[in-house]
Coordinates of C-alpha atoms in Angstrom, one line a residue:
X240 CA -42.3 69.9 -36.6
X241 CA -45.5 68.8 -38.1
X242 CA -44.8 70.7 -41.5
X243 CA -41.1 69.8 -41.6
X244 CA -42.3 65.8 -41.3
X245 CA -44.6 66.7 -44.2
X246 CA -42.1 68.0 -46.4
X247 CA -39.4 65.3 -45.7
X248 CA -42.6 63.0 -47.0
X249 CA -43.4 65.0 -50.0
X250 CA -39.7 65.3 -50.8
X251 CA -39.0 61.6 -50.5
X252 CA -42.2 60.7 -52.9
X253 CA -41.0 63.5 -55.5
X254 CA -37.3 62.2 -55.2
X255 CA -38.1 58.9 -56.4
X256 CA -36.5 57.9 -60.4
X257 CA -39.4 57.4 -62.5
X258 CA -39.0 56.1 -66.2
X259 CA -39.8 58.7 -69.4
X260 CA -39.0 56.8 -72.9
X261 CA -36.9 54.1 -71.2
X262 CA -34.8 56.7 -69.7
X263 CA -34.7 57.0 -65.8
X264 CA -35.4 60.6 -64.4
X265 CA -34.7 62.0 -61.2
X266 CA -35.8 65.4 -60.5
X267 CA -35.1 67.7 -57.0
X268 CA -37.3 69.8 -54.7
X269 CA -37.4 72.7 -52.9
X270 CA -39.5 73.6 -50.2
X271 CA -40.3 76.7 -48.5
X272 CA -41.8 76.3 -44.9
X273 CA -44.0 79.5 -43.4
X274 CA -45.5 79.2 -40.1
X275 CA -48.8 81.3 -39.9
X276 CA -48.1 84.6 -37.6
X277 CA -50.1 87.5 -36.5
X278 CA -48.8 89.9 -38.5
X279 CA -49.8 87.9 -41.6
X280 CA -53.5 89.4 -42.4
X281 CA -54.2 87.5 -45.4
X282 CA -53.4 84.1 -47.2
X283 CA -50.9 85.9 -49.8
X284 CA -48.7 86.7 -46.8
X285 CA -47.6 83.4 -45.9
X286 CA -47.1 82.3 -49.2
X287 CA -44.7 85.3 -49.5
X288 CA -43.2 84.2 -47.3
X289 CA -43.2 80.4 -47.4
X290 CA -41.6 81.8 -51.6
X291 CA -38.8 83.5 -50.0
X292 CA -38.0 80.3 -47.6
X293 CA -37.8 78.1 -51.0
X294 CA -35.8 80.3 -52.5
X295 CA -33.6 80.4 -49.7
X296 CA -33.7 76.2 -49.6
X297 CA -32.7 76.7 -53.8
X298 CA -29.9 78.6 -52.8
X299 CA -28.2 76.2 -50.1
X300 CA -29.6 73.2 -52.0
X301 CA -31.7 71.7 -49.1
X302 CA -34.6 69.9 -49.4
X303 CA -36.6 72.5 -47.2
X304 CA -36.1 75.7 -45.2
X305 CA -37.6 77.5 -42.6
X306 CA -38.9 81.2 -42.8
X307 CA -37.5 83.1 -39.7
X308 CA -37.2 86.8 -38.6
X309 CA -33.2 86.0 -39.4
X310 CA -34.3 85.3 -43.2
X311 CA -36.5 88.7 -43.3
X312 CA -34.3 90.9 -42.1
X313 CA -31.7 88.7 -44.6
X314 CA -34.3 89.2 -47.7
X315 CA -35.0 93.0 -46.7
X316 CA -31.5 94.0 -47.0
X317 CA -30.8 92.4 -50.0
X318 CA -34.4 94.6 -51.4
X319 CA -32.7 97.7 -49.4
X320 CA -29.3 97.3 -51.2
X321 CA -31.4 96.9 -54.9
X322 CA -32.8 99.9 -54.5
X323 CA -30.2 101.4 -53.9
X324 CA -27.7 99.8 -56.8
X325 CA -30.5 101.2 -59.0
X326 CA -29.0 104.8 -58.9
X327 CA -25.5 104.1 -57.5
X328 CA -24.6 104.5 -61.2
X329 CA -26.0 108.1 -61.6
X330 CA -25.2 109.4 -58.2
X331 CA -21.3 108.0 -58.9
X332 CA -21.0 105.9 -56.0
X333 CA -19.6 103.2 -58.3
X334 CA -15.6 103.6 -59.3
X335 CA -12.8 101.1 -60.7
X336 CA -9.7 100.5 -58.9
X337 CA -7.1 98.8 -60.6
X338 CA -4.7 95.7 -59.3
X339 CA -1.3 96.4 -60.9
X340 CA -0.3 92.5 -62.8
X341 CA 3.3 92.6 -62.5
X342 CA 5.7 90.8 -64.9
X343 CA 8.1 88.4 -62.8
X344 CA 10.6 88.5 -65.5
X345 CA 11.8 92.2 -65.2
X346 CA 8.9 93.4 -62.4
X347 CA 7.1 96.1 -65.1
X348 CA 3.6 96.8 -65.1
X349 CA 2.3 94.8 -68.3
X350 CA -1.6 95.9 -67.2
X351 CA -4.7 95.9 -64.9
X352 CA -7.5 94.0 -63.7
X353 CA -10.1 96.1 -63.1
X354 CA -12.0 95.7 -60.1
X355 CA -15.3 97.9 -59.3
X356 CA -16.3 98.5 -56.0
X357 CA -19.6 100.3 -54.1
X358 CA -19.1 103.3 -52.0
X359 CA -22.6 104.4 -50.5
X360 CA -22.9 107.4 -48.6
X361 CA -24.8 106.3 -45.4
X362 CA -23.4 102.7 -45.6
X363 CA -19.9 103.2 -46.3
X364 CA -18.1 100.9 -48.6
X365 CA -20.4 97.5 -50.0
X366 CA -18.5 94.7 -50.6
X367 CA -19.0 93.0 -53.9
X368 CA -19.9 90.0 -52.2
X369 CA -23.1 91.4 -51.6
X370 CA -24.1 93.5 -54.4
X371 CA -22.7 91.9 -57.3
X372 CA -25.1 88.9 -57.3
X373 CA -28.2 91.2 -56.1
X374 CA -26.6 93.1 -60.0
X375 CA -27.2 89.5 -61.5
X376 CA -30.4 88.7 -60.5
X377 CA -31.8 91.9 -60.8
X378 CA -30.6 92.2 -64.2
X379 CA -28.7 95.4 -62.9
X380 CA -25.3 94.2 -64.1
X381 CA -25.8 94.8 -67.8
X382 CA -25.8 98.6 -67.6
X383 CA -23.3 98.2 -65.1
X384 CA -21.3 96.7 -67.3
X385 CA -21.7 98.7 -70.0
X386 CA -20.7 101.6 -67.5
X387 CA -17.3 99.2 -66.8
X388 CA -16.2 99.0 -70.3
X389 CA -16.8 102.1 -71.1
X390 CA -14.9 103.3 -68.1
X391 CA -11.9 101.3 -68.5
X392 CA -11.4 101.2 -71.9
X393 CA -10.8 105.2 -71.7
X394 CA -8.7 104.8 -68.6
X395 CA -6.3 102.1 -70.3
X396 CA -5.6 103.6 -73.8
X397 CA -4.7 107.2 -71.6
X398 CA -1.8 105.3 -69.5
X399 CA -1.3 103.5 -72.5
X400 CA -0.4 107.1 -74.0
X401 CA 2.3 107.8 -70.5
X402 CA 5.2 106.4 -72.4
X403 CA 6.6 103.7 -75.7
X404 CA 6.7 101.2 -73.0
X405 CA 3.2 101.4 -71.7
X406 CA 1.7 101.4 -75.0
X407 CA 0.6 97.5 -74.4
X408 CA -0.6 98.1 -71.1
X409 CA -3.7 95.4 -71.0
X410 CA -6.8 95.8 -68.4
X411 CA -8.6 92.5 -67.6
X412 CA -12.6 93.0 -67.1
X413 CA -14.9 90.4 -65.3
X414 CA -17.9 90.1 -67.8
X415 CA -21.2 87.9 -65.7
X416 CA -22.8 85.1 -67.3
X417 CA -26.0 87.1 -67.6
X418 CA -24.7 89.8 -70.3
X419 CA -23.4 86.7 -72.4
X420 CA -27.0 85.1 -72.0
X421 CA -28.6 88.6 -73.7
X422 CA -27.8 90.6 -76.8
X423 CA -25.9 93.5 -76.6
X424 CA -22.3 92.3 -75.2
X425 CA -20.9 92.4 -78.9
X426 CA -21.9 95.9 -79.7
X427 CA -21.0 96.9 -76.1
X428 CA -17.5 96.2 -76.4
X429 CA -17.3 97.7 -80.2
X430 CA -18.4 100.3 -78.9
X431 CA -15.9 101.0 -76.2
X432 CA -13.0 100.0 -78.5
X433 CA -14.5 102.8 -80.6
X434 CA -14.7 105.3 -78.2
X435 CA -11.5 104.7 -76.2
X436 CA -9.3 104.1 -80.0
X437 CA -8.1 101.0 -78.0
X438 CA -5.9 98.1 -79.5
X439 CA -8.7 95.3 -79.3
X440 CA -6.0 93.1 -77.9
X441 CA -5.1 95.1 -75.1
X442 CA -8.8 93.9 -73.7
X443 CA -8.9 90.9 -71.6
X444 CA -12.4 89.8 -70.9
X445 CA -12.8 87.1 -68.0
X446 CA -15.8 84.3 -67.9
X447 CA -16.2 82.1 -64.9
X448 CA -16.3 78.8 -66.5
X449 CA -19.6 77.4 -64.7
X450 CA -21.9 80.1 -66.1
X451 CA -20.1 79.8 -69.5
X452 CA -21.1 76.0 -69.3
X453 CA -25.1 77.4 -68.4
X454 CA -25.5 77.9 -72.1
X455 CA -22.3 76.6 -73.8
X456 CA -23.9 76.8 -77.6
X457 CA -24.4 80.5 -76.9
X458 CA -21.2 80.7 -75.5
X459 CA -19.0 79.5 -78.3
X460 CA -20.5 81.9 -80.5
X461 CA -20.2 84.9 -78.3
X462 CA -16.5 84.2 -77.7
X463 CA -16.1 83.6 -81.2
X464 CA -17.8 87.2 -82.1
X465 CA -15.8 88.6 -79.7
X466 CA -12.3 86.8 -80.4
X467 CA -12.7 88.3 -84.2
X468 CA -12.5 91.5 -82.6
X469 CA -9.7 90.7 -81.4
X470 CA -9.8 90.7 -77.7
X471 CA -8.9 88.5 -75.4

């Protein structure tokens, strides 16, 4: 209680507007609470631990948060399933399923959006809930993606190849904020158009809006680079 009526206090004082060049500034904070414990057996410990509580308080956008045996086990999972995303790509526990979109004019298949999903061996099928932002953060989801494109891009332009009618079948791939944020996306996709002999424009690539607005200068330009290869 003691440490939670200190933080409120140091969050109140840091809260406070203060003036830079005539403009008023307002800045947030986040505080990670650790409570010293037995099992702690030097200083580094709780400040692990009181660094995982602020993240935690980031995350929910609180002022401060508590460390608890609740937010280990919470923080030791997400480390367990990192681990273990590292290799799901060379053991082939990762695979594409594909949600038909359906015309509502005549009910044809006009393409796909392609949806990847996790199955691990001893823990059964991961929802992408859970692994996709572990992916983000631990920079995981570029290669991933790579893997993605590569993947469906082949797996389009052979159903494509089924019949006249299929041959504008389109597949619709999530791409994260993170690969637009790094080099690479543009060649990436050249590459896989390359590879698979697939009609750029058959390629729908989707952007969350909020992490397009994280860098918007960047942004423009990647989807520029990327519209004059004609995808979508």
């Amino acid at each position: 209680e003691e440490a939670i009526r200190f933080a409120r206090k140091i969050s109140q004082k840091l809260s406070q507007p203060f003036s830079l060049q005539g403009h008023k500034i307002f800045v947030s904070v986040n505080i990670g609470i650790s409570a010293f414990e037995p099992e702690h057996k030097k200083p580094e410990d709780v400040l692990r631990d009181a660094d995982i509580a602020m993240q935690y308080s980031k995350e929910k956008e609180t002022d401060y948060a508590l460390f608890d045996k609740e937010l280990r086990s919470r923080v030791l999972e997400v480390i367990k399933l990192e681990s273990h995303l590292r290799f799901a790509l060379d053991k082939q526990e990762l695979s594409m399923y594909y949600q038909p979109l359906i015309s509502l004019n005549d009910g044809e298949i006009i393409g796909f959006e392609a949806l990847l999903r996790w199955f691990h061996p001893g823990m059964g099928f991961i929802p992408p809930s859970k692994f996709i932002p572990i992916a983000e953060d631990s920079g995981l989801i570029i290669p991933i993606t790579e893997w993605i494109l590569k993947e469906t891009t082949q797996q389009i332009a052979k159903w494509q190849k089924i019949a006249p009618n299929y041959q504008n079948l389109m597949v619709s791939v999530n791409i994260s904020g993170k690969h637009i944020s790094q080099d690479g996306l543009i060649e990436t996709v050249k590459k896989s158009l390359k590879q698979s002999h697939l009609n750029a424009s058959t390629l729908k690539l989707e952007i969350t809006e909020s992490t397009a607005m994280e860098d918007a200068e960047r942004t423009v330009k990647v989807l520029a680079k990327l519209k004059e290869l004609g995808t979508q």
